[in-house]
Phi, psi and omega in degrees: 000125184283151177301137180089353180249016182282122177298159184301322184290347177263350179294142181095346174286139175283169186304319181291318177298317180297319178298318181295319181294319187269352182296132186246008176291167185277344181226119183221126173248115177260107176275102186254106179293169180302131175071023184259006175082038184293324180297321177298320182295311185291323179289322177293325179295318177300310181297322180297315180300320180288314182299322182279358181069020181293321180215160172287144180301328180293342181266008178258128174242121176237126183236148176215200191245345180228152177298323179300314180294320179295317179295319178296318179299315181296313183296318182290324177292318180293331178296332178272317182218107184303331180295347177297346177302331183276351176289153177271101180241108189213171166284164177306311185289325176295320176297318179302316178296317178302314182294317184292323180292330179276349178231034188302320182299323179294333179268002185058043180231157168276146185296341180265026179304154177265140177261119180278131173271188184300317180295319178298318180296318178297321179293324178294318176301318181293323180291330178281322182237075185298341180287339178286141172285163188293331178294316178297323178297319177298321179295316179294323177298320178297317180294324177296316178299320179294320178300319180291327176298331179262012180058042181250120178273169180303331181264010181291134178292344181264012184294337177298340176298328180276314181204137177267003177297121184297342180275344188299318182300317179295318180294316179299316180296315179296322178298313180297318179300315181292319181297317181290325181293334178273351179075025182241173180225163174250179186300318180295330180296334184297338175256314186297310185295314175301321180298314181291322179296315180295328176294324187267326188257102183294323182297310180294322180298313180294319179297320180292320179293327176290327180290313184255102181274339180229130176232127177237138180234124177264154179052046187298335180295345181265003182287150178256184185296315181297318179295323177296315180294324176297316180297320178302321182281331180286327186266112174274181183295332180256012176280133172282107183249121180231122176244142182237130180184184181218110180299333179286352180244023176276104189228014186242038179298329180294343175263004180103354180298140184237107183298335180296338178302318180274324179297322184263004183305313180297334179281318182289323180244093182301158180064028178286132172270129178252124176241124181261127172263108187241356179275112185267129182256007186256304194252161171286157185298326181300322178291317180295323178297318178295317179300317180296321181294339177279301191287341181296342178283350175283135179279324184267085178202155180275336173091132173191165181220114186284140178239127183284141173265347179268126181283166174074202180107151180261154175295146174302156182242132174252128179248114174268111190247169183285304186210184184298321180297319179291330176298314177297316180297321177298314179297319179296315180297316180298317180295315182295320179295321179296316181292322176300329179278005177108358179279178180243151180303321185292350177284348190253134174233134176249121186252146175212163186285314184239154179299334180302330183288352180287340188302313181303319179290321179296324182283320190261332183300319176299328179287335174271003184058041178252115178289145181211161172223145178258127182254129173082010179200156174281161179298154190307308186285355178261001180282144187310307185294328179288319177297327176296312180297317181293328178298319178296315178298321180297322178294322177297321181283322183218093183294359176261005181285097186295318183298313180293321180299311181296329181289322193250339188296331182240034180226123352297169190306127176243013178080013180270105185278177182297322180297317179295319178298316179299322180295317179296313183294320178298317178299318180300315183292321185275341184245002178068018180267152173286171188289332177290314178293321178298324177297317179297320185286333185255357187300329182291336182266003181265140178311153191307310182299317180293322180293322177295318177295322179294322176301317179300316181294316180297325176297318178299317180296315182295316179298321179294317181295320182286346180277348182293143174267145178290325181270117182299334184278346181288124180214312184302132175063012182222016175089169177219180184295329177299322180294326177294316179298316179299317181296316179296317181302321181283309185292328181285343184091355182292325179297314178295320180302311181283332175296320176296319177299319179298318181293325182283310190255355181075020178280181183229042184294320179297321178294326176296319177297317177301321181291325175295320175302316178301315182295325183275347187291344177278356181253138182291156180278079181209165177298321178295318178297321178298310181297321179297316180295314179297324176296317179299318179299315180296320178295317178300315180297320180298317179293321182294323181293340180274359182270090182238009183289126177295330176276082188224151171295138179268124171256125190203146174286158179302318181299322185283353180277352182307126179088356182256167175210151181215145176302320181237127178233132174241114178263118188253169173070036182272072177235146177296131184103333175256312177209100000279166174287158182291339182269005180264132180206170177058234181299327178297316179297318180297320178293321178293326176294321176295324178296320176298317178301313178301318183298312185287334180278005171281341186279131177268312189248318184215138181237133174238142175235136180237145177217132183256141176287321181243132177226134179280123181229127182055033177084000182236148179281129177236140175280134184242173172241153178301151178306144177300335179295328177294319180294340180278348181276134175299121182303338180287351185267357180218164173247152174271141181290135174253137182283184185296341177267010177062035176243143180287134174294326179210146181275344181200171177295358178262132181280173180286189185301139177300344180285348181298138181289141178304139186301324181291350182249004186242263189301325185301313183295336182279343182286151175245147183246147174283353176258131184224150175303142181093349182289138177276136183222165175227137178238138185304328184260325187261344180089210183280146179201180180231134176291125180252343180199145177226127173238158186241141174238165187292314186245341182270352182080197183288143169259118187252124177257124186238136171254122184266162181299336178287350184098348180284142174245136181216160181242144182217146163261101182306332179300333186245010175221140178256002185277344182258123182233146174280142178254121179282131180282000000 
């Protein structure tokens, strides 16, 4: 396109974007770095092809991964050229359903077939194998879906890659037979079956290729094996095929995404033109330089270097902190200072690797009067595995708690059916006995399998009760409440149960249990300690439910930040063993490095990184080392955080001698507080009350727990609230 002949809708594109939009070759790979305007490029390219009369809009197929992205792509293309409405712009799975309904006879299906979701698939497994419990059925349904993502049939010799369970092949085969006999399909079939049909049926393959002269794929780095094979069959030698993606942002391997799809694209499709979009419109150069210094250590990448279009900016800051509590306090202090300077809470995002790490922020942010929202996950105490653990503790505290009893007595399955549960509860109600005693009294009338399972549960309860100390202050060398939770999780089978779920689905349920152990480890192993912990949990939940302000700090995992941006980003938990984990190596390390890259490139104006010397793991303090990723960053690209006394927390990424006493066990205990138990206080909202407990932190000052005359109990950091006042006697 000659200078001076650029249409208005192309004005404002930078040279690389313009080249990508106007390129007319049959194979194009657009390597679009973070914040480089890839959505604008792909939507403008669709509109450009239609406006220039290069192709009919009906012959354009554009696919992406979410309905939101597909709708945005359609709307932006139509804003330039309304005829783009006739283009096929869909998600991969939506296109698969569209294709299958139009070729139903070839699939030996009726066009009105039903698409089974995950729950439907699990129910189908259960109907075939009624002896399986529903949780196992859900796990097998997940494994079947994963097999289809990798284009693996029940008779595939590589099926062991999905599961080594010797029964899985038989279950998968029976599932497929039943699904086909009903004339329906599942979610995985929407990609797998079209790919296999197009491979086998030349007539349909040629007809489809004639229909779609242009194929565009967004977020190509997130494609899986089945989607790649489908794309291979859709694209003929004369098809204009354009994929847009960033190999440095491929972070979803646990969902089946295969980074090799984009890395090998030029090899699989010869004569591919590669255009790199490297002009970043989001971040300052200092942030981009740090990001580049991270990802450049990956061997498997196509390579690019982002250049900021925004001038100025400060170097990222790394804070080497003592422990998790100080990490939360650092984030709170940073957020408050930003807001005091005129910013908004919603400008700030705090990132962590796993959802378990949200607990510290959930517990303390309300006490700092910092509004927050959790994105992409339920609140910590509302998670299934945490509610299971708390249900057991609730039964220990109150053996008449019917809801908690029903939740935990048969989890994992101990063969205790609904009829047996009804019998236990009925005995309790009619005889005034608690549920533990009712279980003992009715166990003889319960079927053998259920009675054996009930005996196991009663043993767990008895062992837990006998482990309590009479003296609430006793803790050293005799365990804490965290050790009881850890012991129950292991002996009950729940730890193994959730560990299996983690391996199957890539969840972090076991890590959440570990974090609950950490939270409970500060409480003594006594009835008083148990009640105190349950009270604290209830208070935390109450405060969290009141957080509905849209102007809130975002708490989010690194994975969930993909596609988002924030003026201020704090990436937490950068310790070896946590990020990355010690068991990660090779391709795993490269993916985690890409995850780090994605995390830091979410920041527009300022980036903070935190690493703790001490981290509580399994209820015990362990000394850690900074993440290996920190050591890979050029030291000239960041500043070290200085505390309020203008002293460096650390002179380098290396911590002091391991012989140093953990911070939570040293200076804190030596401090004295002007707040003491028994002190009379007044609060503007709650009225008169009495201080019942005071704990001390390094930088937040005393945490004061007050019981008010109304019966309400609440916690405060006086340093951060003016509503709590001492009453002089």
